[in-house]
Amino acid sequence: NKQVRGDFNNFWLSKGSIKVSAEEQVRFLSNLWQGQLPLNQDTVKLTKKSIFERSINGAKLYGKTGTGCIDEECMSAPGRQLGWFVGFIEEKSKVYAFALNFSDLGMRRGYAGPDAKKIVRRYVGRFFSE
């Protein structure tokens, strides 16, 4: 996407033309985990290591948060935001890719992405037990 070349501060904040659905995120993550992307496997291992969050009830949680603006300048002033947390849950021999995205329509400060991570952690704790 050519937009990325000159706009490193804004292309990922929901202001640009890059649009990725939750389904596309899950498909990409599944391909990454299964080694089906044209990437060096050392890079894949390093990526997995860098997104490891924690173990919860025997399941390993991996993921990355993100926050985007619905309202202009929501990062510097209260505004409506998009929040997401995408990743994997690894339990025993099974791996589940997930994408949680939500719109926070309240006027908020801070970042919505960490709230998405809290939601996923809560559900992992409930659904995966030792």
Coordinates of C-alpha atoms in Angstrom, one line a residue:
N1 CA 0.0 0.0 0.0
K2 CA 1.7 3.2 -1.1
Q3 CA 0.0 5.2 1.6
V4 CA 2.4 3.6 4.2
R5 CA 5.5 5.1 2.6
G6 CA 4.9 8.7 3.5
D7 CA 2.5 8.5 6.5
F8 CA 4.1 6.5 9.2
N9 CA 2.2 8.3 12.0
N10 CA -1.3 7.8 10.7
F11 CA -1.8 4.9 8.3
W12 CA -2.6 2.5 11.1
L13 CA -4.9 4.8 13.1
S14 CA -8.0 4.0 11.0
K15 CA -7.3 7.1 8.9
G16 CA -5.8 5.3 5.9
S17 CA -6.9 2.9 3.2
I18 CA -5.7 -0.2 4.9
K19 CA -8.7 -2.2 6.1
V20 CA -8.3 -5.7 7.5
S21 CA -11.4 -7.6 8.7
A22 CA -11.3 -9.8 11.8
E23 CA -11.7 -12.9 9.5
E24 CA -8.6 -11.8 7.5
Q25 CA -6.6 -11.3 10.7
V26 CA -7.5 -14.8 11.9
R27 CA -6.6 -16.3 8.5
F28 CA -3.2 -14.4 8.5
L29 CA -2.4 -15.5 12.0
S30 CA -3.3 -19.1 11.3
N31 CA -1.0 -19.1 8.3
L32 CA 1.7 -17.5 10.4
W33 CA 1.4 -20.1 13.1
Q34 CA 1.4 -23.0 10.6
G35 CA 4.5 -21.7 8.8
Q36 CA 2.5 -21.1 5.6
L37 CA 3.8 -17.5 4.9
P38 CA 6.9 -16.8 2.9
L39 CA 8.9 -15.8 6.0
N40 CA 12.2 -17.0 7.5
Q41 CA 11.3 -19.4 10.3
D42 CA 13.6 -17.6 12.7
T43 CA 11.5 -14.5 12.1
V44 CA 8.3 -16.4 12.8
K45 CA 9.8 -17.8 16.0
L46 CA 10.9 -14.4 17.1
T47 CA 7.5 -12.9 16.3
K48 CA 5.8 -15.6 18.4
K49 CA 8.2 -15.0 21.3
S50 CA 7.6 -11.2 21.2
I51 CA 3.8 -11.5 21.3
F52 CA 3.6 -14.0 24.1
E53 CA 1.4 -12.5 26.8
R54 CA 1.1 -15.1 29.6
S55 CA -0.1 -18.5 30.6
I56 CA -3.7 -18.7 32.0
N57 CA -5.0 -22.0 33.4
G58 CA -2.5 -24.0 31.3
A59 CA -3.3 -22.1 28.0
K60 CA -0.6 -19.9 26.5
L61 CA -1.9 -16.5 25.3
Y62 CA -0.2 -14.6 22.5
G63 CA -1.4 -11.4 21.0
K64 CA -1.1 -7.8 20.0
T65 CA -3.3 -4.8 20.9
G66 CA -4.3 -1.9 18.8
T67 CA -6.3 1.3 19.1
G68 CA -7.8 3.5 16.3
C69 CA -9.8 6.7 16.2
I70 CA -13.4 7.0 15.2
D71 CA -13.2 10.7 16.1
E72 CA -10.3 12.9 14.9
E73 CA -7.5 13.3 17.4
C74 CA -8.9 10.7 19.8
M75 CA -5.4 9.9 21.0
S76 CA -4.8 13.4 22.3
A77 CA -8.3 14.4 23.4
P78 CA -11.3 12.4 24.6
G79 CA -13.1 10.7 21.7
R80 CA -14.6 7.5 20.4
Q81 CA -12.2 4.7 19.6
L82 CA -11.7 1.3 18.1
G83 CA -9.9 -1.3 20.1
W84 CA -8.6 -4.7 19.1
F85 CA -6.5 -7.6 20.4
V86 CA -5.5 -10.4 17.9
G87 CA -3.5 -13.5 18.5
F88 CA -3.4 -17.1 19.4
I89 CA -4.4 -19.4 22.3
E90 CA -2.3 -22.5 22.6
E91 CA -3.5 -25.3 24.7
K92 CA -1.9 -28.7 24.8
S93 CA -1.7 -29.7 21.1
K94 CA -4.4 -27.2 19.8
V95 CA -4.0 -23.7 18.7
Y96 CA -6.8 -21.2 18.2
A97 CA -6.4 -17.9 16.3
F98 CA -8.7 -15.1 17.4
A99 CA -9.4 -11.5 16.7
L100 CA -11.4 -9.3 19.0
N101 CA -12.4 -5.9 17.7
F102 CA -14.8 -3.4 19.2
S103 CA -16.1 0.2 19.0
D104 CA -16.1 2.3 22.1
L105 CA -18.6 4.9 21.4
G106 CA -18.1 6.7 24.7
M107 CA -15.8 9.7 25.0
R108 CA -12.7 8.2 26.5
R109 CA -9.1 9.0 27.2
G110 CA -6.3 6.5 26.9
Y111 CA -6.3 3.5 24.6
A112 CA -9.0 1.0 23.8
G113 CA -6.6 -1.8 22.8
P114 CA -5.6 -2.8 26.4
D115 CA -9.3 -3.1 27.2
A116 CA -9.7 -5.6 24.4
K117 CA -6.8 -7.6 25.9
K118 CA -8.5 -7.6 29.3
I119 CA -11.7 -9.0 27.7
V120 CA -9.8 -11.9 26.0
R121 CA -7.8 -12.7 29.2
R122 CA -11.1 -13.0 31.1
Y123 CA -12.6 -15.4 28.6
V124 CA -9.4 -17.5 28.3
G125 CA -9.5 -17.8 32.1
R126 CA -13.1 -19.1 31.9
F127 CA -12.9 -21.4 29.0
F128 CA -9.5 -23.0 29.6
S129 CA -9.0 -24.7 32.9
E130 CA -6.5 -27.1 34.1

